[in-house]
């Protein structure tokens, strides 16, 4: 999978190892970076990777 790939909700859920419903909820609540094509959510892998890194930094800051 390349960084410029675009993921569907199903692919995002598999990538993050979460339920599809959870991935959809995160997207609709703005918790993960995504965009809509018509009524379907899409996610750039590079933005998801950056979001994961931000989450890790945020958790490290809370543990100190």
CSV table of N, CA, C and O in Angstrom, one decimal:
chain,number,residue,atom,x,y,z
A,1,UNK,N,0.9,-1.2,0.0
A,1,UNK,CA,0.0,0.0,0.0
A,1,UNK,C,0.9,1.2,0.0
A,1,UNK,O,1.8,1.4,0.8
A,2,UNK,N,0.7,2.1,-0.9
A,2,UNK,CA,1.4,3.4,-1.0
A,2,UNK,C,0.8,4.5,-0.2
A,2,UNK,O,-0.4,4.4,0.1
A,3,UNK,N,1.7,5.5,0.2
A,3,UNK,CA,1.2,6.5,1.0
A,3,UNK,C,0.1,7.4,0.4
A,3,UNK,O,-0.7,8.0,1.0
A,4,UNK,N,0.1,7.4,-1.0
A,4,UNK,CA,-0.9,8.2,-1.7
A,4,UNK,C,-2.2,7.4,-2.0
A,4,UNK,O,-3.1,7.9,-2.7
A,5,UNK,N,-2.3,6.2,-1.5
A,5,UNK,CA,-3.5,5.4,-1.7
A,5,UNK,C,-4.7,6.0,-1.0
A,5,UNK,O,-4.5,6.7,0.1
A,6,UNK,N,-5.8,5.8,-1.5
A,6,UNK,CA,-7.1,6.3,-0.9
A,6,UNK,C,-7.8,5.0,-0.4
A,6,UNK,O,-8.0,4.0,-1.2
A,7,UNK,N,-8.2,5.1,0.8
A,7,UNK,CA,-8.9,3.9,1.5
A,7,UNK,C,-10.4,4.1,1.6
A,7,UNK,O,-10.8,5.3,1.8
A,8,UNK,N,-11.1,3.0,1.6
A,8,UNK,CA,-12.6,3.1,1.9
A,8,UNK,C,-12.7,2.9,3.4
A,8,UNK,O,-11.7,2.6,4.1
A,9,UNK,N,-13.9,3.0,3.9
A,9,UNK,CA,-14.2,2.8,5.3
A,9,UNK,C,-13.8,1.3,5.6
A,9,UNK,O,-13.2,1.1,6.7
A,10,UNK,N,-14.1,0.4,4.8
A,10,UNK,CA,-13.8,-1.0,5.1
A,10,UNK,C,-12.3,-1.2,5.2
A,10,UNK,O,-11.8,-1.9,6.0
A,11,UNK,N,-11.5,-0.6,4.2
A,11,UNK,CA,-10.1,-0.7,4.2
A,11,UNK,C,-9.5,0.0,5.4
A,11,UNK,O,-8.5,-0.5,6.0
A,12,UNK,N,-10.0,1.2,5.8
A,12,UNK,CA,-9.6,1.9,7.0
A,12,UNK,C,-9.8,1.0,8.2
A,12,UNK,O,-8.9,0.9,9.1
A,13,UNK,N,-10.9,0.4,8.3
A,13,UNK,CA,-11.2,-0.4,9.5
A,13,UNK,C,-10.2,-1.6,9.6
A,13,UNK,O,-9.7,-1.9,10.7
A,14,UNK,N,-9.9,-2.2,8.4
A,14,UNK,CA,-9.0,-3.3,8.4
A,14,UNK,C,-7.6,-2.8,8.8
A,14,UNK,O,-6.9,-3.4,9.6
A,15,UNK,N,-7.2,-1.6,8.3
A,15,UNK,CA,-5.9,-1.1,8.5
A,15,UNK,C,-5.7,-0.7,10.0
A,15,UNK,O,-4.7,-1.0,10.6
A,16,UNK,N,-6.7,-0.2,10.6
A,16,UNK,CA,-6.7,0.2,12.0
A,16,UNK,C,-7.1,-0.9,13.0
A,16,UNK,O,-7.0,-0.8,14.2
A,17,UNK,N,-7.6,-2.0,12.4
A,17,UNK,CA,-8.0,-3.2,13.2
A,17,UNK,C,-9.2,-2.8,14.1
A,17,UNK,O,-9.1,-3.1,15.3
A,18,UNK,N,-10.1,-2.1,13.5
A,18,UNK,CA,-11.3,-1.7,14.3
A,18,UNK,C,-12.6,-2.1,13.5
A,18,UNK,O,-12.4,-2.4,12.3
A,19,UNK,N,-13.7,-2.1,14.1
A,19,UNK,CA,-15.0,-2.4,13.4
A,19,UNK,C,-15.3,-1.3,12.3
A,19,UNK,O,-15.0,-0.2,12.5
A,20,UNK,N,-16.0,-1.7,11.3
A,20,UNK,CA,-16.3,-0.8,10.2
A,20,UNK,C,-17.3,0.3,10.8
A,20,UNK,O,-17.1,1.5,10.4
A,21,UNK,N,-18.1,-0.1,11.7
A,21,UNK,CA,-19.0,0.9,12.3
A,21,UNK,C,-18.2,2.0,13.1
A,21,UNK,O,-18.6,3.2,13.1
A,22,UNK,N,-17.2,1.5,13.8
A,22,UNK,CA,-16.3,2.5,14.5
A,22,UNK,C,-15.6,3.4,13.6
A,22,UNK,O,-15.5,4.6,13.8
A,23,UNK,N,-15.1,2.8,12.5
A,23,UNK,CA,-14.4,3.7,11.5
A,23,UNK,C,-15.3,4.7,10.9
A,23,UNK,O,-15.0,5.9,10.8
A,24,UNK,N,-16.6,4.3,10.6
A,24,UNK,CA,-17.5,5.3,10.0
A,24,UNK,C,-17.9,6.3,11.1
A,24,UNK,O,-17.9,7.5,10.8
A,25,UNK,N,-18.0,5.9,12.3
A,25,UNK,CA,-18.3,6.9,13.4
A,25,UNK,C,-17.2,7.9,13.6
A,25,UNK,O,-17.4,9.1,13.7
A,26,UNK,N,-16.0,7.4,13.6
A,26,UNK,CA,-14.8,8.3,13.7
A,26,UNK,C,-14.8,9.3,12.6
A,26,UNK,O,-14.5,10.5,12.8
A,27,UNK,N,-15.1,8.8,11.4
A,27,UNK,CA,-15.1,9.7,10.2
A,27,UNK,C,-16.2,10.8,10.4
A,27,UNK,O,-15.9,12.0,10.2
A,28,UNK,N,-17.4,10.3,10.7
A,28,UNK,CA,-18.5,11.3,10.7
A,28,UNK,C,-18.3,12.3,11.9
A,28,UNK,O,-18.8,13.4,11.8
A,29,UNK,N,-17.6,11.9,13.0
A,29,UNK,CA,-17.4,12.8,14.1
A,29,UNK,C,-16.1,13.6,13.9
A,29,UNK,O,-15.8,14.4,14.8
A,30,UNK,N,-15.4,13.4,12.8
A,30,UNK,CA,-14.2,14.2,12.5
A,30,UNK,C,-13.0,13.7,13.3
A,30,UNK,O,-12.0,14.5,13.5
A,31,UNK,N,-13.0,12.5,13.9
A,31,UNK,CA,-11.9,12.0,14.7
A,31,UNK,C,-10.7,11.5,13.8
A,31,UNK,O,-9.6,11.5,14.3
A,32,UNK,N,-11.0,11.1,12.6
A,32,UNK,CA,-10.0,10.8,11.7
A,32,UNK,C,-10.1,11.6,10.4
A,32,UNK,O,-11.2,12.0,10.1
A,33,UNK,N,-9.0,12.0,9.8
A,33,UNK,CA,-9.0,12.8,8.6
A,33,UNK,C,-9.6,12.1,7.4
A,33,UNK,O,-9.1,11.0,7.1
A,34,UNK,N,-10.6,12.6,6.8
A,34,UNK,CA,-11.2,11.9,5.6
A,34,UNK,C,-12.0,12.9,4.8
A,34,UNK,O,-12.2,14.1,5.2
A,35,UNK,N,-12.6,12.5,3.7
A,35,UNK,CA,-13.4,13.3,2.9
A,35,UNK,C,-14.4,12.4,2.2
A,35,UNK,O,-14.3,11.2,2.2
A,36,UNK,N,-15.5,13.1,1.7
A,36,UNK,CA,-16.6,12.3,1.1
A,36,UNK,C,-16.5,12.5,-0.4
A,36,UNK,O,-16.2,13.5,-0.9
A,37,UNK,N,-16.8,11.3,-1.0
A,37,UNK,CA,-17.0,11.3,-2.5
A,37,UNK,C,-18.5,10.9,-2.6
A,37,UNK,O,-18.8,9.7,-2.4
A,38,UNK,N,-19.3,11.9,-2.9
A,38,UNK,CA,-20.7,11.6,-2.9
A,38,UNK,C,-21.1,11.3,-1.5
A,38,UNK,O,-20.9,12.2,-0.6
A,39,UNK,N,-21.7,10.2,-1.2
A,39,UNK,CA,-22.0,9.9,0.2
A,39,UNK,C,-21.0,8.9,0.9
A,39,UNK,O,-21.2,8.5,2.0
A,40,UNK,N,-20.0,8.5,0.1
A,40,UNK,CA,-19.0,7.5,0.7
A,40,UNK,C,-17.8,8.2,1.2
A,40,UNK,O,-17.2,9.1,0.6
A,41,UNK,N,-17.3,7.8,2.4
A,41,UNK,CA,-16.1,8.3,3.0
A,41,UNK,C,-14.9,7.7,2.3
A,41,UNK,O,-14.9,6.5,2.0
A,42,UNK,N,-13.8,8.5,2.2
A,42,UNK,CA,-12.5,8.1,1.7
A,42,UNK,C,-11.4,8.7,2.5
A,42,UNK,O,-11.6,9.8,3.1
A,43,UNK,N,-10.3,8.0,2.6
A,43,UNK,CA,-9.2,8.4,3.5
A,43,UNK,C,-7.9,8.3,2.8
A,43,UNK,O,-7.6,7.2,2.2
A,44,UNK,N,-7.0,9.3,2.8
A,44,UNK,CA,-5.7,9.2,2.3
A,44,UNK,C,-4.8,8.5,3.3
A,44,UNK,O,-4.7,8.9,4.4
A,45,UNK,N,-4.1,7.4,2.8
A,45,UNK,CA,-3.3,6.7,3.8
A,45,UNK,C,-2.2,7.6,4.4
A,45,UNK,O,-1.9,7.4,5.6
A,46,UNK,N,-1.6,8.5,3.6
A,46,UNK,CA,-0.6,9.4,4.2
A,46,UNK,C,-1.2,10.2,5.4
A,46,UNK,O,-0.5,10.4,6.4
A,47,UNK,N,-2.4,10.6,5.2
A,47,UNK,CA,-3.0,11.4,6.3
A,47,UNK,C,-3.4,10.5,7.5
A,47,UNK,O,-3.3,11.0,8.7
A,48,UNK,N,-3.8,9.3,7.3
A,48,UNK,CA,-4.0,8.4,8.4
A,48,UNK,C,-2.7,8.1,9.1
A,48,UNK,O,-2.7,8.0,10.3
A,49,UNK,N,-1.6,7.8,8.4
A,49,UNK,CA,-0.3,7.6,9.0
A,49,UNK,C,0.1,8.8,9.9
A,49,UNK,O,0.5,8.6,11.0
A,50,UNK,N,-0.1,10.0,9.4
A,50,UNK,CA,0.2,11.2,10.2
A,50,UNK,C,-0.7,11.3,11.4
A,50,UNK,O,-0.3,11.6,12.5
A,51,UNK,N,-2.0,11.0,11.2
A,51,UNK,CA,-2.9,11.0,12.4
A,51,UNK,C,-2.5,10.0,13.4
A,51,UNK,O,-2.5,10.3,14.6
A,52,UNK,N,-2.1,8.8,13.0
A,52,UNK,CA,-1.6,7.8,14.0
A,52,UNK,C,-0.4,8.3,14.8
A,52,UNK,O,-0.3,8.2,16.0
A,53,UNK,N,0.5,8.9,14.1
A,53,UNK,CA,1.7,9.5,14.7
A,53,UNK,C,1.3,10.6,15.7
A,53,UNK,O,1.9,10.6,16.8
A,54,UNK,N,0.4,11.4,15.4
A,54,UNK,CA,-0.1,12.4,16.3
A,54,UNK,C,-0.8,11.8,17.5
A,54,UNK,O,-0.6,12.3,18.7
A,55,UNK,N,-1.5,10.7,17.3
A,55,UNK,CA,-2.2,10.0,18.5
A,55,UNK,C,-1.1,9.5,19.4
A,55,UNK,O,-1.2,9.5,20.6
A,56,UNK,N,0.0,8.9,18.8
A,56,UNK,CA,1.0,8.3,19.6
A,56,UNK,C,1.7,9.4,20.4
A,56,UNK,O,2.0,9.2,21.6
A,57,UNK,N,2.0,10.6,19.8
A,57,UNK,CA,2.7,11.7,20.5
A,57,UNK,C,1.8,12.2,21.7
A,57,UNK,O,2.2,12.5,22.8
A,58,UNK,N,0.5,12.3,21.4
A,58,UNK,CA,-0.5,12.8,22.4
A,58,UNK,C,-0.5,11.8,23.6
A,58,UNK,O,-0.5,12.3,24.7
A,59,UNK,N,-0.5,10.5,23.3
A,59,UNK,CA,-0.5,9.5,24.4
A,59,UNK,C,0.8,9.6,25.2
A,59,UNK,O,0.8,9.4,26.4
A,60,UNK,N,1.9,9.7,24.5
A,60,UNK,CA,3.2,9.8,25.2
A,60,UNK,C,3.2,11.0,26.1
A,60,UNK,O,3.8,11.0,27.3
A,61,UNK,N,2.7,12.1,25.7
A,61,UNK,CA,2.6,13.4,26.5
A,61,UNK,C,1.7,13.2,27.8
A,61,UNK,O,2.0,13.8,28.8
A,62,UNK,N,0.7,12.4,27.7
A,62,UNK,CA,-0.2,12.1,28.8
A,62,UNK,C,0.4,11.2,29.8
A,62,UNK,O,0.1,11.2,31.0
A,63,UNK,N,1.3,10.3,29.4
A,63,UNK,CA,1.9,9.4,30.3
A,63,UNK,C,3.0,10.0,31.2
A,63,UNK,O,3.3,9.4,32.1
A,64,UNK,N,3.5,11.1,30.8
A,64,UNK,CA,4.6,11.8,31.6
A,64,UNK,C,4.0,12.5,32.8
A,64,UNK,O,3.0,12.8,33.0
